mmCIF file of C-alpha atoms in Angstrom:
data_model
loop_
_atom_site.group_PDB
_atom_site.id
_atom_site.type_symbol
_atom_site.label_atom_id
_atom_site.label_comp_id
_atom_site.label_asym_id
_atom_site.label_seq_id
_atom_site.Cartn_x
_atom_site.Cartn_y
_atom_site.Cartn_z
ATOM 1 C CA ASP R 444 187.224 170.582 -58.217
ATOM 2 C CA ILE R 445 190.963 170.004 -58.166
ATOM 3 C CA GLN R 446 192.737 171.046 -61.365
ATOM 4 C CA MET R 447 195.794 169.182 -62.601
ATOM 5 C CA THR R 448 198.284 171.078 -64.746
ATOM 6 C CA GLN R 449 200.589 168.764 -66.666
ATOM 7 C CA SER R 450 203.601 169.820 -68.706
ATOM 8 C CA PRO R 451 204.888 169.690 -71.308
ATOM 9 C CA SER R 452 202.016 168.831 -73.627
ATOM 10 C CA SER R 453 204.450 167.179 -76.029
ATOM 11 C CA LEU R 454 208.014 166.052 -75.852
ATOM 12 C CA SER R 455 210.540 164.764 -78.352
ATOM 13 C CA ALA R 456 213.530 162.822 -77.064
ATOM 14 C CA SER R 457 216.130 160.340 -78.227
ATOM 15 C CA VAL R 458 216.443 156.704 -77.240
ATOM 16 C CA GLY R 459 218.431 156.545 -74.019
ATOM 17 C CA ASP R 460 217.465 160.043 -72.900
ATOM 18 C CA ARG R 461 216.136 160.844 -69.462
ATOM 19 C CA VAL R 462 212.598 162.184 -69.779
ATOM 20 C CA THR R 463 210.714 164.167 -67.143
ATOM 21 C CA ILE R 464 207.050 165.174 -67.006
ATOM 22 C CA THR R 465 205.554 167.338 -64.284
ATOM 23 C CA CYS R 466 202.080 167.605 -62.844
ATOM 24 C CA GLN R 467 200.864 170.307 -60.493
ATOM 25 C CA ALA R 468 197.672 170.101 -58.455
ATOM 26 C CA SER R 469 195.584 173.167 -57.649
ATOM 27 C CA GLN R 470 195.545 172.121 -53.996
ATOM 28 C CA ASP R 471 197.276 169.667 -51.700
ATOM 29 C CA ILE R 472 196.515 166.081 -52.733
ATOM 30 C CA SER R 473 199.091 164.424 -50.452
ATOM 31 C CA ASN R 474 200.428 161.514 -52.538
ATOM 32 C CA TYR R 475 197.118 160.507 -54.147
ATOM 33 C CA LEU R 476 198.410 160.568 -57.681
ATOM 34 C CA ASN R 477 198.584 158.010 -60.476
ATOM 35 C CA TRP R 478 200.584 158.071 -63.691
ATOM 36 C CA TYR R 479 199.157 156.307 -66.738
ATOM 37 C CA GLN R 480 200.586 155.387 -70.120
ATOM 38 C CA GLN R 481 198.277 155.271 -73.118
ATOM 39 C CA LYS R 482 199.210 153.920 -76.511
ATOM 40 C CA PRO R 483 197.081 154.654 -79.604
ATOM 41 C CA GLY R 484 193.844 152.713 -79.682
ATOM 42 C CA LYS R 485 194.399 151.276 -76.211
ATOM 43 C CA ALA R 486 193.072 151.953 -72.741
ATOM 44 C CA PRO R 487 195.350 153.722 -70.275
ATOM 45 C CA LYS R 488 197.700 151.496 -68.314
ATOM 46 C CA LEU R 489 198.701 152.295 -64.746
ATOM 47 C CA LEU R 490 202.444 152.733 -64.240
ATOM 48 C CA ILE R 491 202.779 154.552 -60.902
ATOM 49 C CA TYR R 492 200.355 154.783 -57.966
ATOM 50 C CA ASP R 493 200.492 156.792 -54.745
ATOM 51 C CA ALA R 494 202.866 159.152 -56.575
ATOM 52 C CA SER R 495 205.940 156.947 -56.334
ATOM 53 C CA ASN R 496 205.000 153.269 -56.236
ATOM 54 C CA LEU R 497 205.739 151.188 -59.302
ATOM 55 C CA GLU R 498 202.869 148.996 -60.435
ATOM 56 C CA THR R 499 203.699 145.302 -60.629
ATOM 57 C CA GLY R 500 205.337 144.341 -63.896
ATOM 58 C CA VAL R 501 206.257 147.890 -64.901
ATOM 59 C CA PRO R 502 209.923 148.349 -65.864
ATOM 60 C CA SER R 503 212.097 150.045 -63.277
ATOM 61 C CA ARG R 504 213.132 152.801 -65.706
ATOM 62 C CA PHE R 505 209.801 154.416 -64.834
ATOM 63 C CA SER R 506 209.575 156.347 -61.571
ATOM 64 C CA GLY R 507 207.530 158.984 -59.840
ATOM 65 C CA SER R 508 208.077 161.445 -57.036
ATOM 66 C CA GLY R 509 206.469 164.320 -55.220
ATOM 67 C CA SER R 510 203.744 165.075 -52.726
ATOM 68 C CA GLY R 511 201.409 167.898 -51.924
ATOM 69 C CA THR R 512 200.969 169.833 -55.149
ATOM 70 C CA ASP R 513 204.055 169.081 -57.238
ATOM 71 C CA PHE R 514 204.798 165.768 -58.867
ATOM 72 C CA THR R 515 207.315 164.400 -61.334
ATOM 73 C CA PHE R 516 207.300 161.378 -63.615
ATOM 74 C CA THR R 517 210.609 160.172 -65.021
ATOM 75 C CA ILE R 518 211.775 157.668 -67.596
ATOM 76 C CA SER R 519 215.444 157.126 -66.837
ATOM 77 C CA SER R 520 216.421 155.799 -70.260
ATOM 78 C CA LEU R 521 213.857 156.199 -73.022
ATOM 79 C CA GLN R 522 213.088 153.086 -75.052
ATOM 80 C CA PRO R 523 211.258 152.945 -78.411
ATOM 81 C CA GLU R 524 208.324 151.123 -76.810
ATOM 82 C CA ASP R 525 207.792 154.052 -74.430
ATOM 83 C CA ILE R 526 206.280 156.133 -77.213
ATOM 84 C CA ALA R 527 202.833 156.982 -75.869
ATOM 85 C CA THR R 528 200.825 159.676 -74.149
ATOM 86 C CA TYR R 529 201.212 159.957 -70.395
ATOM 87 C CA TYR R 530 198.605 161.248 -67.959
ATOM 88 C CA CYS R 531 198.612 162.112 -64.294
ATOM 89 C CA GLN R 532 195.430 161.586 -62.258
ATOM 90 C CA GLN R 533 194.555 162.739 -58.766
ATOM 91 C CA TYR R 534 192.328 160.692 -56.470
ATOM 92 C CA ASP R 535 192.521 162.635 -53.230
ATOM 93 C CA ASN R 536 189.317 164.599 -53.564
ATOM 94 C CA LEU R 537 186.636 162.612 -55.369
ATOM 95 C CA PRO R 538 184.569 163.094 -57.393
ATOM 96 C CA PRO R 539 185.761 163.816 -59.940
ATOM 97 C CA ASP R 540 188.824 161.849 -60.910
ATOM 98 C CA THR R 541 190.858 164.648 -62.418
ATOM 99 C CA PHE R 542 193.375 164.030 -65.152
ATOM 100 C CA GLY R 543 196.202 166.142 -66.437
ATOM 101 C CA GLN R 544 196.017 167.258 -70.059
ATOM 102 C CA GLY R 545 198.479 164.588 -71.157
ATOM 103 C CA THR R 546 202.022 164.559 -72.511
ATOM 104 C CA LYS R 547 202.609 163.083 -75.949
ATOM 105 C CA LEU R 548 206.067 161.552 -76.073
ATOM 106 C CA GLU R 549 207.795 161.065 -79.414
ATOM 107 C CA ILE R 550 211.157 159.755 -80.509
ATOM 108 C CA LYS R 551 213.519 162.324 -81.973
ATOM 109 C CA GLU G 1119 190.998 137.888 -63.146
ATOM 110 C CA VAL G 1120 189.284 141.265 -63.059
ATOM 111 C CA GLN G 1121 187.873 142.184 -66.458
ATOM 112 C CA LEU G 1122 185.567 144.852 -67.871
ATOM 113 C CA VAL G 1123 183.880 144.612 -71.265
ATOM 114 C CA GLU G 1124 181.978 147.595 -72.630
ATOM 115 C CA THR G 1125 179.302 147.337 -75.298
ATOM 116 C CA GLY G 1126 176.595 149.546 -76.731
ATOM 117 C CA GLY G 1127 178.509 152.175 -78.644
ATOM 118 C CA GLY G 1128 177.692 153.194 -82.185
ATOM 119 C CA LEU G 1129 176.576 155.964 -84.496
ATOM 120 C CA ILE G 1130 173.656 158.023 -83.240
ATOM 121 C CA GLN G 1131 172.021 161.207 -84.440
ATOM 122 C CA PRO G 1132 172.120 164.377 -82.337
ATOM 123 C CA GLY G 1133 169.335 164.347 -79.793
ATOM 124 C CA GLY G 1134 169.256 160.570 -79.693
ATOM 125 C CA SER G 1135 169.812 158.128 -76.853
ATOM 126 C CA LEU G 1136 172.184 155.268 -76.256
ATOM 127 C CA ARG G 1137 172.857 152.920 -73.355
ATOM 128 C CA LEU G 1138 176.353 151.654 -72.700
ATOM 129 C CA SER G 1139 176.930 148.472 -70.739
ATOM 130 C CA CYS G 1140 180.013 147.327 -68.873
ATOM 131 C CA ALA G 1141 180.023 143.650 -67.948
ATOM 132 C CA ALA G 1142 182.310 142.929 -65.027
ATOM 133 C CA SER G 1143 183.998 139.691 -64.027
ATOM 134 C CA GLY G 1144 186.324 138.821 -61.188
ATOM 135 C CA PHE G 1145 184.691 141.202 -58.734
ATOM 136 C CA THR G 1146 181.275 142.523 -57.710
ATOM 137 C CA VAL G 1147 180.203 145.836 -59.253
ATOM 138 C CA SER G 1148 178.591 146.941 -56.002
ATOM 139 C CA SER G 1149 181.721 146.335 -53.927
ATOM 140 C CA ASN G 1150 183.438 149.619 -54.682
ATOM 141 C CA TYR G 1151 182.960 152.712 -56.790
ATOM 142 C CA MET G 1152 182.935 152.481 -60.571
ATOM 143 C CA SER G 1153 183.352 155.229 -63.120
ATOM 144 C CA TRP G 1154 182.902 156.145 -66.747
ATOM 145 C CA VAL G 1155 185.701 158.109 -68.408
ATOM 146 C CA ARG G 1156 185.618 159.295 -72.007
ATOM 147 C CA GLN G 1157 188.137 160.417 -74.572
ATOM 148 C CA ALA G 1158 187.159 162.481 -77.586
ATOM 149 C CA PRO G 1159 189.157 161.796 -80.761
ATOM 150 C CA GLY G 1160 192.674 163.165 -80.372
ATOM 151 C CA LYS G 1161 191.895 164.591 -76.934
ATOM 152 C CA GLY G 1162 192.660 163.783 -73.314
ATOM 153 C CA LEU G 1163 190.811 161.802 -70.681
ATOM 154 C CA GLU G 1164 187.619 163.263 -69.215
ATOM 155 C CA TRP G 1165 185.836 161.871 -66.171
ATOM 156 C CA VAL G 1166 182.105 161.472 -66.866
ATOM 157 C CA SER G 1167 180.381 159.831 -63.913
ATOM 158 C CA VAL G 1168 180.810 157.664 -60.818
ATOM 159 C CA ILE G 1169 178.585 155.408 -58.749
ATOM 160 C CA TYR G 1170 179.625 154.507 -55.229
ATOM 161 C CA SER G 1171 178.978 151.239 -53.410
ATOM 162 C CA GLY G 1172 176.196 152.886 -51.427
ATOM 163 C CA GLY G 1173 174.494 154.009 -54.612
ATOM 164 C CA SER G 1174 175.450 157.700 -54.654
ATOM 165 C CA THR G 1175 176.038 159.045 -58.145
ATOM 166 C CA TYR G 1176 177.907 162.058 -59.505
ATOM 167 C CA TYR G 1177 178.293 163.568 -62.940
ATOM 168 C CA ALA G 1178 180.512 165.950 -64.844
ATOM 169 C CA ASP G 1179 178.791 169.269 -65.477
ATOM 170 C CA SER G 1180 178.971 168.581 -69.211
ATOM 171 C CA VAL G 1181 176.632 165.572 -68.921
ATOM 172 C CA LYS G 1182 174.563 166.378 -65.844
ATOM 173 C CA GLY G 1183 170.852 166.009 -66.508
ATOM 174 C CA ARG G 1184 171.449 164.020 -69.701
ATOM 175 C CA PHE G 1185 173.406 160.945 -68.575
ATOM 176 C CA THR G 1186 172.496 158.425 -65.885
ATOM 177 C CA ILE G 1187 174.841 155.894 -64.334
ATOM 178 C CA SER G 1188 173.413 152.738 -62.816
ATOM 179 C CA ARG G 1189 174.264 149.139 -62.099
ATOM 180 C CA ASP G 1190 172.513 145.788 -62.037
ATOM 181 C CA ASN G 1191 173.992 143.682 -59.277
ATOM 182 C CA SER G 1192 172.261 140.531 -60.510
ATOM 183 C CA LYS G 1193 173.976 140.906 -63.891
ATOM 184 C CA ASN G 1194 177.159 142.354 -62.396
ATOM 185 C CA THR G 1195 176.937 145.108 -64.984
ATOM 186 C CA LEU G 1196 177.421 148.862 -64.989
ATOM 187 C CA TYR G 1197 175.409 151.095 -67.325
ATOM 188 C CA LEU G 1198 175.510 154.601 -68.727
ATOM 189 C CA GLN G 1199 172.234 155.854 -70.165
ATOM 190 C CA MET G 1200 172.980 158.762 -72.476
ATOM 191 C CA ASN G 1201 170.117 160.994 -73.624
ATOM 192 C CA SER G 1202 169.975 164.197 -75.661
ATOM 193 C CA LEU G 1203 173.298 163.345 -77.242
ATOM 194 C CA ARG G 1204 175.385 166.094 -78.791
ATOM 195 C CA ALA G 1205 178.247 166.114 -81.266
ATOM 196 C CA GLU G 1206 180.603 166.936 -78.416
ATOM 197 C CA ASP G 1207 179.703 163.645 -76.720
ATOM 198 C CA THR G 1208 181.541 161.810 -79.499
ATOM 199 C CA ALA G 1209 184.250 159.817 -77.751
ATOM 200 C CA VAL G 1210 185.531 156.454 -76.666
ATOM 201 C CA TYR G 1211 183.822 155.624 -73.383
ATOM 202 C CA TYR G 1212 185.748 153.593 -70.835
ATOM 203 C CA CYS G 1213 184.390 151.768 -67.824
ATOM 204 C CA VAL G 1214 186.826 151.924 -64.893
ATOM 205 C CA TYR G 1215 187.090 149.938 -61.655
ATOM 206 C CA GLN G 1216 189.945 151.095 -59.428
ATOM 207 C CA ILE G 1217 192.898 150.817 -61.804
ATOM 208 C CA ILE G 1218 191.240 148.406 -64.231
ATOM 209 C CA TRP G 1219 189.952 149.870 -67.494
ATOM 210 C CA GLY G 1220 187.768 148.252 -70.096
ATOM 211 C CA GLN G 1221 188.739 148.300 -73.764
ATOM 212 C CA GLY G 1222 186.359 151.161 -74.478
ATOM 213 C CA THR G 1223 183.379 151.580 -76.768
ATOM 214 C CA MET G 1224 183.117 154.291 -79.413
ATOM 215 C CA VAL G 1225 180.148 156.638 -79.491
ATOM 216 C CA THR G 1226 179.751 158.849 -82.550
ATOM 217 C CA VAL G 1227 177.074 161.532 -82.528
ATOM 218 C CA SER G 1228 176.506 162.779 -86.039
ATOM 219 C CA SER G 1229 173.760 163.351 -88.568
#
């Protein structure tokens, strides 16, 4: 199974800050990577698919990049409503759908 | 509109059984693969099982031999039969179709 290593596990930042989360796959997954946002008590919501494509309706301050084994998720200017936990997910080699461990984002 | 609604969660004693249902609308459950993903309290997302359009099924090692995924095309519903439940199976269980997630149903295994 492909392992996804996501870092950091938690992050504290100020409103307006640029925030970056990384995800590393244990083997080449091309660009078959999603980024999800999950708020407490809610199901995950897709933000980025195919590593860098913004899902419809998602604000442009969210972006993703990378291919192969190394991926990055960025919020260009952190907003209070972005407080959530973020997960990467690979879908190159299924099953299983493999998720990163998550990054809990808090406001400083 | 594609929608998934899970039901069937609840409090169950260790060793007991429970069947989760996921009623789908806006698409046909047999048209593509569908998955169950769970999330233990305060923990991350864990893939549990998948059923492909051709009927092939796969399971996480942690549930293999205890859980069974199935679907009823006539009811357009996905199921997860969970037997021999353990405390560590306590989680919110989500039904997933492509990028669409249900709202989740809570399963608590406790005496």
